[in-house]
Structures are given as structure tokens and as C-alpha cells.
Short mmCIF file of C-alpha atoms in Angstrom, two decimals:
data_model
loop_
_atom_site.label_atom_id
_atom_site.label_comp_id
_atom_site.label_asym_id
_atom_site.label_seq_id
_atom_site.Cartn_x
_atom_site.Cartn_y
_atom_site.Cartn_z
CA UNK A 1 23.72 34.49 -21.26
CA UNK A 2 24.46 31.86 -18.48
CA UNK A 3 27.05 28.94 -19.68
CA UNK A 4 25.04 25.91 -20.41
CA UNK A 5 27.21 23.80 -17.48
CA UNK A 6 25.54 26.73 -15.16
CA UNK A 7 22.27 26.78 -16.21
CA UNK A 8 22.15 22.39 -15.94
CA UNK A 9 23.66 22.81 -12.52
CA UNK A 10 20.67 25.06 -11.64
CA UNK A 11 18.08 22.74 -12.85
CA UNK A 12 20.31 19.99 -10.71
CA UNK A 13 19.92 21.75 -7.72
CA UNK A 14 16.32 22.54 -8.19
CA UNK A 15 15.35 19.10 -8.98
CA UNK A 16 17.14 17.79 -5.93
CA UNK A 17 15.22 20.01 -3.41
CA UNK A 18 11.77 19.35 -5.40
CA UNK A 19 12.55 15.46 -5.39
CA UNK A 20 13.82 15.48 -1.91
CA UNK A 21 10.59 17.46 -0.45
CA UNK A 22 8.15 15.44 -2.55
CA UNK A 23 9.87 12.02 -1.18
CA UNK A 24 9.82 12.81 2.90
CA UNK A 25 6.47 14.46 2.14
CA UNK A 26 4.80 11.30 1.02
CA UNK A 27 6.57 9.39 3.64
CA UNK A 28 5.12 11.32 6.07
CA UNK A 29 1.63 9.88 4.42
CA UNK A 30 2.40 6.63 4.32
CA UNK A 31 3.31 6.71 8.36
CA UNK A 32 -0.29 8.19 8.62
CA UNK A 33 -2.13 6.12 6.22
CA UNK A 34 -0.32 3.19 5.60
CA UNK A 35 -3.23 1.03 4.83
CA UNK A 36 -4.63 2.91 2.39
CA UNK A 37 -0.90 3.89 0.22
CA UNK A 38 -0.69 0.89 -1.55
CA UNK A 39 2.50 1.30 -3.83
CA UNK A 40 3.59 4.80 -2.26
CA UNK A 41 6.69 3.32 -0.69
CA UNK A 42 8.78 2.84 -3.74
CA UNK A 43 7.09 6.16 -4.98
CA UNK A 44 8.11 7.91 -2.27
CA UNK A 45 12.08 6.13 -2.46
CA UNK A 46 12.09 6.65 -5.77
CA UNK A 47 11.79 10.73 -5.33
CA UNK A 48 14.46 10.45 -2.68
CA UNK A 49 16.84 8.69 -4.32
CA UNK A 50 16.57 10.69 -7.60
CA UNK A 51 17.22 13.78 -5.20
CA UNK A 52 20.48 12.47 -4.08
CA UNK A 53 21.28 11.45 -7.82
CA UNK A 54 21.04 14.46 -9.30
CA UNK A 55 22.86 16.33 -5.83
CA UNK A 56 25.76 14.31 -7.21
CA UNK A 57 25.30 15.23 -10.94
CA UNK A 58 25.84 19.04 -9.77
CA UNK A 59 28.80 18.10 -8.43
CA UNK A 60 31.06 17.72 -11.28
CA UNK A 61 30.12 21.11 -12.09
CA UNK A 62 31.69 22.32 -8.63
CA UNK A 63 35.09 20.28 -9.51
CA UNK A 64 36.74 18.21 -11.75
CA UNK A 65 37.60 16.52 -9.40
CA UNK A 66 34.26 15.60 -8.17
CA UNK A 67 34.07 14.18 -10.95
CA UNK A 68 34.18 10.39 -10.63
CA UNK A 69 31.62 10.59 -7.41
CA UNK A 70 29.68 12.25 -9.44
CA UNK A 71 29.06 9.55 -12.17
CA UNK A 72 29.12 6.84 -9.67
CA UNK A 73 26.42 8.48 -7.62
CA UNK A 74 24.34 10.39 -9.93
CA UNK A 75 24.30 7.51 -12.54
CA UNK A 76 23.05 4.92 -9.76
CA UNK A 77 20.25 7.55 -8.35
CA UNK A 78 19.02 8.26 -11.48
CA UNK A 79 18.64 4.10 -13.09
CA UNK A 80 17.29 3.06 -9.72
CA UNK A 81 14.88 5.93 -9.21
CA UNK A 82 13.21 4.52 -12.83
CA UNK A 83 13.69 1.38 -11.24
CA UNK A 84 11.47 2.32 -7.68
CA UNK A 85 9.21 4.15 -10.08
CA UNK A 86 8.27 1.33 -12.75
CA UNK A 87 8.16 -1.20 -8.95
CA UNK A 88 5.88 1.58 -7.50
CA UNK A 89 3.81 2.51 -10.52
CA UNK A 90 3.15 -1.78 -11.34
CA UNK A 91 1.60 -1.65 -7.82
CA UNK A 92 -0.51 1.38 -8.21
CA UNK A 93 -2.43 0.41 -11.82
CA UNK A 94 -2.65 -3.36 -10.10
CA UNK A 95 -0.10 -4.84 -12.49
CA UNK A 96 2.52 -7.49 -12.21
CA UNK A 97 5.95 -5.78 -11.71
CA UNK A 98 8.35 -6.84 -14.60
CA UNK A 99 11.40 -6.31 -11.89
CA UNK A 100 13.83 -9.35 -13.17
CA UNK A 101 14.28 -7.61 -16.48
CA UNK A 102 13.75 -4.15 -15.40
CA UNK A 103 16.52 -4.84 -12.88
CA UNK A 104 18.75 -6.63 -15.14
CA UNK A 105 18.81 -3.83 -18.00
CA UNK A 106 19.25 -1.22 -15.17
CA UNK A 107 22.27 -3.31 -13.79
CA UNK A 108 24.11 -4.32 -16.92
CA UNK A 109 23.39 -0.64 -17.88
CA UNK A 110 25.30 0.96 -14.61
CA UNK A 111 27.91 -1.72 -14.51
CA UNK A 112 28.29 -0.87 -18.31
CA UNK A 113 29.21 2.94 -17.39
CA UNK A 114 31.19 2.10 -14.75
CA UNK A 115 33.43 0.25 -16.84
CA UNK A 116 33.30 2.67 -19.69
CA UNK A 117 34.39 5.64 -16.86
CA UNK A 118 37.22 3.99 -15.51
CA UNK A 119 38.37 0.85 -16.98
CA UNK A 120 37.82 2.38 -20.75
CA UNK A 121 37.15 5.81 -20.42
CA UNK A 122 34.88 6.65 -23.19
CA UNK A 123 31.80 9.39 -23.15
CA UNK A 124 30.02 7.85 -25.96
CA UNK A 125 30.33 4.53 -24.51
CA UNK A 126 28.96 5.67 -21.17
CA UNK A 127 26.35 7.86 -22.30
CA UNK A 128 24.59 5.12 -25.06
CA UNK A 129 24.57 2.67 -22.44
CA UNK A 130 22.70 4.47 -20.35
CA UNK A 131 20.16 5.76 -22.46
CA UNK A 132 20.06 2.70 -23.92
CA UNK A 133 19.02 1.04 -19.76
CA UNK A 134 16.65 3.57 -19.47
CA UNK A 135 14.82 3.57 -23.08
CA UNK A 136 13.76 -0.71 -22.06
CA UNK A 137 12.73 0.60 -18.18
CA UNK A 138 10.75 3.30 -19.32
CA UNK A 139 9.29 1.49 -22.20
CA UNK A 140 8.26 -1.91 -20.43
CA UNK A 141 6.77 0.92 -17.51
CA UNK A 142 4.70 2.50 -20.29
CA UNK A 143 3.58 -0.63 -21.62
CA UNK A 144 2.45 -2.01 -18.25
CA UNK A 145 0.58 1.42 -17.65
CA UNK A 146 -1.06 1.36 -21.28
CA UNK A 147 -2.67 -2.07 -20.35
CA UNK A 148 -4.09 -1.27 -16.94
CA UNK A 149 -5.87 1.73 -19.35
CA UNK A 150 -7.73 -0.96 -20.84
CA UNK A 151 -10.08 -1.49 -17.58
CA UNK A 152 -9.02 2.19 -15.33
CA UNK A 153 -8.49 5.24 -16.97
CA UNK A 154 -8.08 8.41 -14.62
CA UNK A 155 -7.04 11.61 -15.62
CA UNK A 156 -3.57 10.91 -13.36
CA UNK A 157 -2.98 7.88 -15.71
CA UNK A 158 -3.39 9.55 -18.66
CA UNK A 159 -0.98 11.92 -17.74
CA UNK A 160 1.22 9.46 -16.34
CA UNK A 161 1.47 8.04 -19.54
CA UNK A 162 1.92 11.56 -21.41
CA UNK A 163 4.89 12.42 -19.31
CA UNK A 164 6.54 9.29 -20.04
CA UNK A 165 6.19 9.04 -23.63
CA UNK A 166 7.75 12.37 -23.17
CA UNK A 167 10.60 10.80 -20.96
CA UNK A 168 11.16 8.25 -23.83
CA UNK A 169 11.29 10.68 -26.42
CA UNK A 170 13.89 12.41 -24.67
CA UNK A 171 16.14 9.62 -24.03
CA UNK A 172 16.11 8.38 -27.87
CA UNK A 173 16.61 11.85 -28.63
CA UNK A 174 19.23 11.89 -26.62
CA UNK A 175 20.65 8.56 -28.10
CA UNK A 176 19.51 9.37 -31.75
CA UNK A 177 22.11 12.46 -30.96
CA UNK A 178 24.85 10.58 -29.39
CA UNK A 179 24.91 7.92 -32.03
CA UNK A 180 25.06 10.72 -34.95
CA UNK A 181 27.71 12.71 -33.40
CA UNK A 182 29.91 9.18 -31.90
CA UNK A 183 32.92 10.36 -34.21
CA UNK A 184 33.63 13.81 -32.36
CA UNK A 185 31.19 13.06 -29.52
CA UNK A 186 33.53 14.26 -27.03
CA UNK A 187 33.78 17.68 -28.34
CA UNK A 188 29.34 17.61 -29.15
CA UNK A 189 29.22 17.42 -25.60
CA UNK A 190 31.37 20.05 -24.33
CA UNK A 191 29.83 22.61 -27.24
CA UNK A 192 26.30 21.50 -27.73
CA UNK A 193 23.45 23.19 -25.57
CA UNK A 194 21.43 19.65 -26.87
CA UNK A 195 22.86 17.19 -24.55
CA UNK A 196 22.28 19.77 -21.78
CA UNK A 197 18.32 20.03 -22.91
CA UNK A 198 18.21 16.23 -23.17
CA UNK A 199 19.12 15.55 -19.74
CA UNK A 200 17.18 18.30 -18.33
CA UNK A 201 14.12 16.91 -20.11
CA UNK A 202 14.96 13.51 -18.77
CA UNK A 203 15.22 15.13 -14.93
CA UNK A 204 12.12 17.08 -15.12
CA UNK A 205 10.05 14.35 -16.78
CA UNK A 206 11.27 11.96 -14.07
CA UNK A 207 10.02 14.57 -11.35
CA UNK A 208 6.81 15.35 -13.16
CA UNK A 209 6.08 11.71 -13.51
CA UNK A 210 6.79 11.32 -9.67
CA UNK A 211 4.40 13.76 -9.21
CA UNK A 212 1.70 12.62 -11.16
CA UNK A 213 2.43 9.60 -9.10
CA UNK A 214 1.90 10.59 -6.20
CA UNK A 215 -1.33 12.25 -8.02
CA UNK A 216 -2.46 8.22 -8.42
CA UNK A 217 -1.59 7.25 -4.82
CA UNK A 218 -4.15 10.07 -3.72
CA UNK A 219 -6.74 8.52 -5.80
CA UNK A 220 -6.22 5.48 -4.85
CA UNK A 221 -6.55 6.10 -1.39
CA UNK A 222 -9.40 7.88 -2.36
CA UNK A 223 -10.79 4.99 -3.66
CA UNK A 224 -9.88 2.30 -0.62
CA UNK A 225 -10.97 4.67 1.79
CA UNK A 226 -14.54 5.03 0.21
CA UNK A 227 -14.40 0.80 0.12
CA UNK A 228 -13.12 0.44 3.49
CA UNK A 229 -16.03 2.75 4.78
CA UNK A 230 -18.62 0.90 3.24
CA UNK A 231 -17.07 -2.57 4.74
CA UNK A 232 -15.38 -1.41 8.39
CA UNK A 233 -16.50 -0.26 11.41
CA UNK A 234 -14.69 3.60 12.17
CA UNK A 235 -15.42 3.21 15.82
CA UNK A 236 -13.56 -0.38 16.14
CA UNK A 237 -11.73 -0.85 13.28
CA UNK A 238 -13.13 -4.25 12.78
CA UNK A 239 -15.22 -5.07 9.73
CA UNK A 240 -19.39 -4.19 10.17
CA UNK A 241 -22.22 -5.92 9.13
CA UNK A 242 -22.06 -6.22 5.57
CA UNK A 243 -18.52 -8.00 5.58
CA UNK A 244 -19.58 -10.25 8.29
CA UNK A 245 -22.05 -11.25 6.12
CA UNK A 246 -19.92 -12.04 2.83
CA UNK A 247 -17.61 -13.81 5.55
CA UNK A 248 -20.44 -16.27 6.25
CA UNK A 249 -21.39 -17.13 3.14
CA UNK A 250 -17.95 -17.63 2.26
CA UNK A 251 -17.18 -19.83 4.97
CA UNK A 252 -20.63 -22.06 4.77
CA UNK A 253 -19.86 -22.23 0.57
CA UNK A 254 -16.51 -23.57 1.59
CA UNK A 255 -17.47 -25.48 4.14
CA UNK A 256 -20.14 -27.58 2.41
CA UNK A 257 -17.79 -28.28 -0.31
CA UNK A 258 -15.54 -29.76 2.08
CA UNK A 259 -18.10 -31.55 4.81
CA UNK A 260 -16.61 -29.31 7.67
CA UNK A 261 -18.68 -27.39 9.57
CA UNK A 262 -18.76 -23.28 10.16
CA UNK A 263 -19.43 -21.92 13.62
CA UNK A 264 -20.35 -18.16 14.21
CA UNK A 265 -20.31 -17.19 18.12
CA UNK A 266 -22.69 -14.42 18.53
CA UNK A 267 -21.48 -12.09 21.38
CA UNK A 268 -23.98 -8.90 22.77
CA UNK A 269 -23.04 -6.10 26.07
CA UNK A 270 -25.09 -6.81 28.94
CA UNK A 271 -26.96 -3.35 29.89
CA UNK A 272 -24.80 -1.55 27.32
CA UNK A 273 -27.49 2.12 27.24
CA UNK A 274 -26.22 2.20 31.03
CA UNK A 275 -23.13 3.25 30.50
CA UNK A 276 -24.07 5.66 27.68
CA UNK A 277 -26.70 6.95 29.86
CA UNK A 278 -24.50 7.34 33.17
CA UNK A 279 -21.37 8.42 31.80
CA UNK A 280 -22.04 9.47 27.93
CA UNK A 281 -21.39 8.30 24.95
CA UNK A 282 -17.56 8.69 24.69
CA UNK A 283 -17.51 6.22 27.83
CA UNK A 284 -19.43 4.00 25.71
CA UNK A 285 -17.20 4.35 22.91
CA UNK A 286 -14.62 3.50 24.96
CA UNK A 287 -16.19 0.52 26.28
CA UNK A 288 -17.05 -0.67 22.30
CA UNK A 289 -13.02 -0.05 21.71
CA UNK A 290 -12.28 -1.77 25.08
CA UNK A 291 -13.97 -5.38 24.14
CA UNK A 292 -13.02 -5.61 20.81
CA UNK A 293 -9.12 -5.90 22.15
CA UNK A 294 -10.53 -8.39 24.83
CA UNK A 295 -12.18 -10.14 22.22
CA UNK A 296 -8.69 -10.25 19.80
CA UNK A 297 -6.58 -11.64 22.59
CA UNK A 298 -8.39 -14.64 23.14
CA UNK A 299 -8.76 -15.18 19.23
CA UNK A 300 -6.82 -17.23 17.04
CA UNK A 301 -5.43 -17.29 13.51
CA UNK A 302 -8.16 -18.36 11.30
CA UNK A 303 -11.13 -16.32 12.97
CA UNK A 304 -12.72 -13.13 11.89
CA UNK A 305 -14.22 -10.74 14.51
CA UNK A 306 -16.25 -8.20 13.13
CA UNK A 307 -18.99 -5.66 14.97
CA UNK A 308 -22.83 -6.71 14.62
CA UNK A 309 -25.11 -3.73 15.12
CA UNK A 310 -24.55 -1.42 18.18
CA UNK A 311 -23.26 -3.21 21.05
CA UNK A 312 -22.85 -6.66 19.33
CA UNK A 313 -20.16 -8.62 17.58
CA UNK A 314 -19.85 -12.03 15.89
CA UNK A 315 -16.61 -14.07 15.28
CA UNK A 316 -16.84 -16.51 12.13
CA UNK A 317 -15.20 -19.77 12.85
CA UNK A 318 -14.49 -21.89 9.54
CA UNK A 319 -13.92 -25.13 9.76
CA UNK A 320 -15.30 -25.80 13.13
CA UNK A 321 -17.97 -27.02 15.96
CA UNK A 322 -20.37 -25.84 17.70
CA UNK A 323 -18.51 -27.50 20.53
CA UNK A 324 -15.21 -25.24 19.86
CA UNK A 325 -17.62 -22.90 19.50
CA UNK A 326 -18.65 -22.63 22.99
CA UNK A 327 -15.70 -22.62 23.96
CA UNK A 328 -14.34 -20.15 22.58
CA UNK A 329 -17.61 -18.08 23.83
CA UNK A 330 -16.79 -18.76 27.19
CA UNK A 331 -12.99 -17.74 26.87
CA UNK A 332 -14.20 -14.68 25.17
CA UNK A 333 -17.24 -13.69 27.71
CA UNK A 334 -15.01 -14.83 30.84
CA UNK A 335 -11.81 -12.31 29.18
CA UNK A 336 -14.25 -9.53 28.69
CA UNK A 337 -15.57 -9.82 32.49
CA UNK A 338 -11.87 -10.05 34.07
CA UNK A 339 -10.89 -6.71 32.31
CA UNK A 340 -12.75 -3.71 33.39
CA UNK A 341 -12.56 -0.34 31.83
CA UNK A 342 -9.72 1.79 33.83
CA UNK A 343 -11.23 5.12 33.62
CA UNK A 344 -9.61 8.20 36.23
CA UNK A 345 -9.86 6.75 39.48
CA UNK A 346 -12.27 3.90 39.32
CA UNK A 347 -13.15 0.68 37.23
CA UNK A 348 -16.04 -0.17 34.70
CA UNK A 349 -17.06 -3.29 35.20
CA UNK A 350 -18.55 -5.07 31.69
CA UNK A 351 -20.58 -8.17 31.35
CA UNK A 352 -21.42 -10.05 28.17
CA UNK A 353 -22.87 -13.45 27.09
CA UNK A 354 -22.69 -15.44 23.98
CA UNK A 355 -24.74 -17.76 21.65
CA UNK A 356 -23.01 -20.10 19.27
CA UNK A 357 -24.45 -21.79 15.97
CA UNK A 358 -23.15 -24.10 13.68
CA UNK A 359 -23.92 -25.55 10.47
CA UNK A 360 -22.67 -27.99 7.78
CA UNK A 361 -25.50 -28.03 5.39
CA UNK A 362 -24.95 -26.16 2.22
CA UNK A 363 -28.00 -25.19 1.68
CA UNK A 364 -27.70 -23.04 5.21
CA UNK A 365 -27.49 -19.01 3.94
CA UNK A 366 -26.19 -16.28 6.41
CA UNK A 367 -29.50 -15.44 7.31
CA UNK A 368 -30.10 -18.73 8.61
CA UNK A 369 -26.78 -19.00 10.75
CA UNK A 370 -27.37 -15.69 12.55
CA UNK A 371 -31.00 -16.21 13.22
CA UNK A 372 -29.91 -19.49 15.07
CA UNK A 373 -26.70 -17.44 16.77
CA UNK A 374 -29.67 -14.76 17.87
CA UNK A 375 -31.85 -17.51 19.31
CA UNK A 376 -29.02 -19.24 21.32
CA UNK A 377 -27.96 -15.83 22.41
CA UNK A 378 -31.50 -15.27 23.63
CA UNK A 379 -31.31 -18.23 25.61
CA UNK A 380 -27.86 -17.50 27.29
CA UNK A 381 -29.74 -14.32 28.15
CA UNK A 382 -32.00 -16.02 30.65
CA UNK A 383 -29.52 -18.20 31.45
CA UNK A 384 -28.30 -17.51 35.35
CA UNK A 385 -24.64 -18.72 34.50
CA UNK A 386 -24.87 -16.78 31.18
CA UNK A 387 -23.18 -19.84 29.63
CA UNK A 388 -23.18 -20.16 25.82
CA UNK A 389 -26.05 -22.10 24.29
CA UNK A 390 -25.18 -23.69 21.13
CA UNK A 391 -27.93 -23.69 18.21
CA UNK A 392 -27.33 -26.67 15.23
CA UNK A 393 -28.68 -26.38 11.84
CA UNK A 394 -29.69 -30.10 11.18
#
């Protein structure tokens, strides 16, 4: 039978390369879907850092005189990888992060075992102040988790909170033994395969709870992604029809209440089936990605662009006039026809005009606004110049 010291060095080692792998793994997701991993950043620190704590817990069993390192490093990865996982976790279940206190108990609980290693060296000391840090992390993390169960339970959730009742249970048990054995604990912990067991069950149910994390971040994303489809455009990445719409009636509610008016500038592709006709669809596509940054660099803070039907976009302007209205048309048309499409060897020239309405009524719905935005469109339409016509809802 393997020596106890041999066997936890083992389960060091293997906990290191698990933690390590499942931390630059999910940073390579959040680098590809950073929108979507809300929370994953801490999650993903949190595996990392735990990896290089429990590297330099194996390495008192390499030397004694390792030693010191050891507990410096190893005690700091393991109290702040609770403290990125309660941080991470709080941001996941949509739940304020209790980081003032969680940060002060993990803080007076290192500083505590620093002093107790070198200023008065005493094992019992160090090891019940620790537990002791991580029994109020793990406990306010639990708690936060148990109430975001009240509206969103998930399977990962549930066994999110599984795993760290069994994380708790460990570290009591782990204090419950300490405190019994405080006379002689010196000599417990060299003999006793317990306090080996303890910590291991501490390690593991930290990287099983990290795991289970990163379990939630996949739903999550899950979830947002499914939202985000339903409310953005794939092709453009600018919000579609059905957000445009909320965006109106937000900004007309608001408006009314405050007597300013809301503009929406209604922009449409002159002879857009041309250039999926002549040169295809992906050419098209291209041209639909191509406007929507000409559109954004002539916009300002404030406004919302989003994509209206196939070749059309709006931009909702809170807050203003159908006189900055127009004007802003006529930046945006004038931007879009002094920046052709570079494709191979040649140009694609693109042509748009724009209709503008505005309204301060509050009884004026959505509906109402676009229908006007569709008319004055119509009218730039026929319009030689292709100026902006400006509709206003009296």
C-alpha cells in the first residue's frame, strides 16, 4: 500500500492537469463566443488558478524544503479559486455577487495562515483558519445558488448545489477533526489517512463543481443564443424586425412622457435583386454586410440601427426631429454612395435613399411611425435628387 503523502501527491498532480485543461479550454470559448459566456471568465480563472494551487501543494511532498512555497502558493490558489468561483457562479444564476465579504473572509483567512506558518508556526492554527475562510465562501455561494432555484432550476444547478454541500461537508469535517484532535494535532496529521481524505474531497469537489460550471455556462449560452436568434439579424449582426419594433415603442412611450419627439429614418437599396441576380447571392450578402458598416460610421451614440426586411434598415432616433432626421438620412445615403464594394479587380457601386418620420404624440404606435417612414421613403423614391422626405405625425 502507497504512503498516504504519495497517494495525496497523486491526486495533486491529477487535479492540476484536469484544472489546468478545463481553464485554457473554456478560455478558448470565451475568445469564440464572448457574447454569449456571460460569467465564464472567472469560471475559467478560477480552474487555472486552482491548477497552479494545488501544483504547489505537491510540492512539499518533493522537499521539505519546498515547503514554505508551497503553503504560500497552494493556500492562495486554492481561497481565491472559491473566490473566482462564488464571483463566476453569482453571474451565471443572475445573482448579486456578495464579493466584499467573500473577499474579506478569504483575506483575513490567508493572512491568518501566513502568520500562523511563519510568525507562529502552528498546524492547528493554520489549518482551522482556513477551513474556517472557506466554510463562510462556500456557504454564502450555496446560499446565493439555493435562491436563484427559487425561479431556474436546471439539472446543472442542482448538481451544482449537490457538489457543494458536499464541499462544505468536507471542510467541517475537516474542521470538526482538527478541533477534536488540537491537543496532539501535529502528530493526527502526520499519522491519520483522514486529513489526507479531507483535502482530497475538498480538491475534487472544487474541480467537480468547476465542471458542473462550466456545465451552466453551456446552458446558458444555450439559452442567449436561442434569444439572440429570435431578436438579431445572423447576416448583419444588427438587431431584425422584431427588436426594431420593441425599440420604437420604447422610444415613442418615453418620448411622450417627456414631450420630445422620436425620429425613425427609414433607409431601402436601390435595385438591390441586381446584384443578386448578376453576381449571386454571396455578392449580395456582401453588399447587406458592406452598408451596415457605412451606416455605423456615420451614427452616433444614442441611435439604434437595426435591419428591416431584405434590403432595408431603420435607425431609431430618441429624442429627436424630423429635421435631424434628415439629416442624418442624407449623411447616411451620401456615406453609402461614396463607398463602393471592392470586390477582385473592380468596384460595386451602391445607391440608397431614405424617408424620415417623426412623432411626439403618445398615442402614435410603431405601426404608425413606420407606415409614415414607408410613405416618405416612397416619395424619396421618385424623387430625382433622392433627398429624404420627412413624414410628421400631427
Amino acid at each position: 500500500m502507497l504512503h498516504p503523502m504519495l497517494d495525496l501527491n497523486s491526486i495533486l498532480f491529477s487535479v492540476t492537469l484536469v484544472s489546468l485543461c478545463m481553464g485554457l479550454m473554456l478560455h478558448v470559448f470565451i475568445r469564440s463566443f464572448q457574447p454569449l459566456m456571460r460569467g465564464a471568465r472567472p469560471i475559467a480563472w478560477s480552474s487555472i488558478v486552482l491548477g497552479f494551487g494545488t501544483a504547489a501543494l505537491a510540492l512539499r511532498g518533493i522537499s521539505p524544503d519546498l515547503l514554505p512555497v508551497s503553503i504560500v502558493l497552494g493556500n492562495l490558489g486554492t481561497l481565491l479559486s472559491q473566490g473566482l468561483v462564488h464571483v463566476g457562479l453569482c453571474r451565471l444564476v443572475d445573482r448579486h455577487t456578495r464579493l466584499p465579504y467573500v473577499a474579506g473572509v478569504l483575506g483575513t483567512s490567508y493572512l491568518g495562515a501566513i502568520w500562523y506558518t511563519f510568525a507562529m508556526p502552528s498546524l492547528f492554527a493554520r489549518v482551522a483558519i482556513l477551513s474556517a475562510g472557506l466554510i463562510v465562501a462556500v456557504g454564502l455561494t450555496i446560499w446565493e445558488l439555493y435562491c436563484s432555484m427559487r425561479l431556474r432550476k436546471s439539472l446543472a444547478t442542482m448538481g451544482l448545489l449537490v457538489v457543494l454541500s458536499i464541499l462544505q461537508t468536507s471542510l467541517i469535517l475537516r474542521a470538526v477533526l482538527t478541533w477534536l484532535h488540537r491537543d496532539g494535532y501535529d502528530a493526527y496529521f502526520a499519522d491519520s489517512p483522514m486529513q489526507a481524505i479531507t483535502l482530497m474531497g475538498v480538491l475534487l469537489s472544487l474541480v467537480l463543481g468547476i465542471l458542473l460550471c462550466m456545465m451552466l455556462i453551456g446552458e446558458r449560452a444555450l439559452v442567449r443564443l436561442r434569444e439572440s436568434a429570435r431578436r438579431e439579424d445572423l447576416l448583419t449582426g444588427l438587431p431584425n424586425r422584431m427588436a426594431a419594433d420593441e425599440a420604437v415603442e420604447a422610444a415613442l412611450q418615453n418620448g411622450a412622457e417627456q414631450g420630445r419627439p422620436t425620429t425613425v429614418v427609414r433607409i431601402d437599396l436601390d435595385n438591390f435583386r441586381q446584384f443578386n441576380d448578376w453576381y449571386g447571392h454571396d455578392v449580395g450578402d456582401a453588399v447587406l454586410r458592406h452598408v451596415t458598416e457605412c451606416i455605423r460610421r456615420v451614427l452616433r451614440r444614442g441611435r439604434l440601427l437595426a435591419r428591416w426586411g431584405g434590403k432595408g434598415y431603420i435607425v431609431v432616433m430618441p429624442d429627436s426631429d424630423g429635421e435631424a432626421g434628415a439629416g442624418l438620412a442624407r449623411d447616411i445615403v451620401l456615406e453609402i454612395s461614396l463607398s463602393p464594394l471592392a470586390l477582385g479587380h473592380f468596384d460595386i457601386e451602391i445607391a440608397a435613399c431614405a424617408g424620415v418620420a417623426s412623432s411626439r404624440r403618445s398615442e402614435s404606435t410603431s405601426d404608425a411611425v413606420m407606415l409614415a417612414a414607408e410613405a416618405a421613403l416612397d416619395s424619396a423614391r421618385r424623387n430625382p435628387d433622392g433627398l429624404a422626405k420627412v413624414r410628421e405625425i400631427d
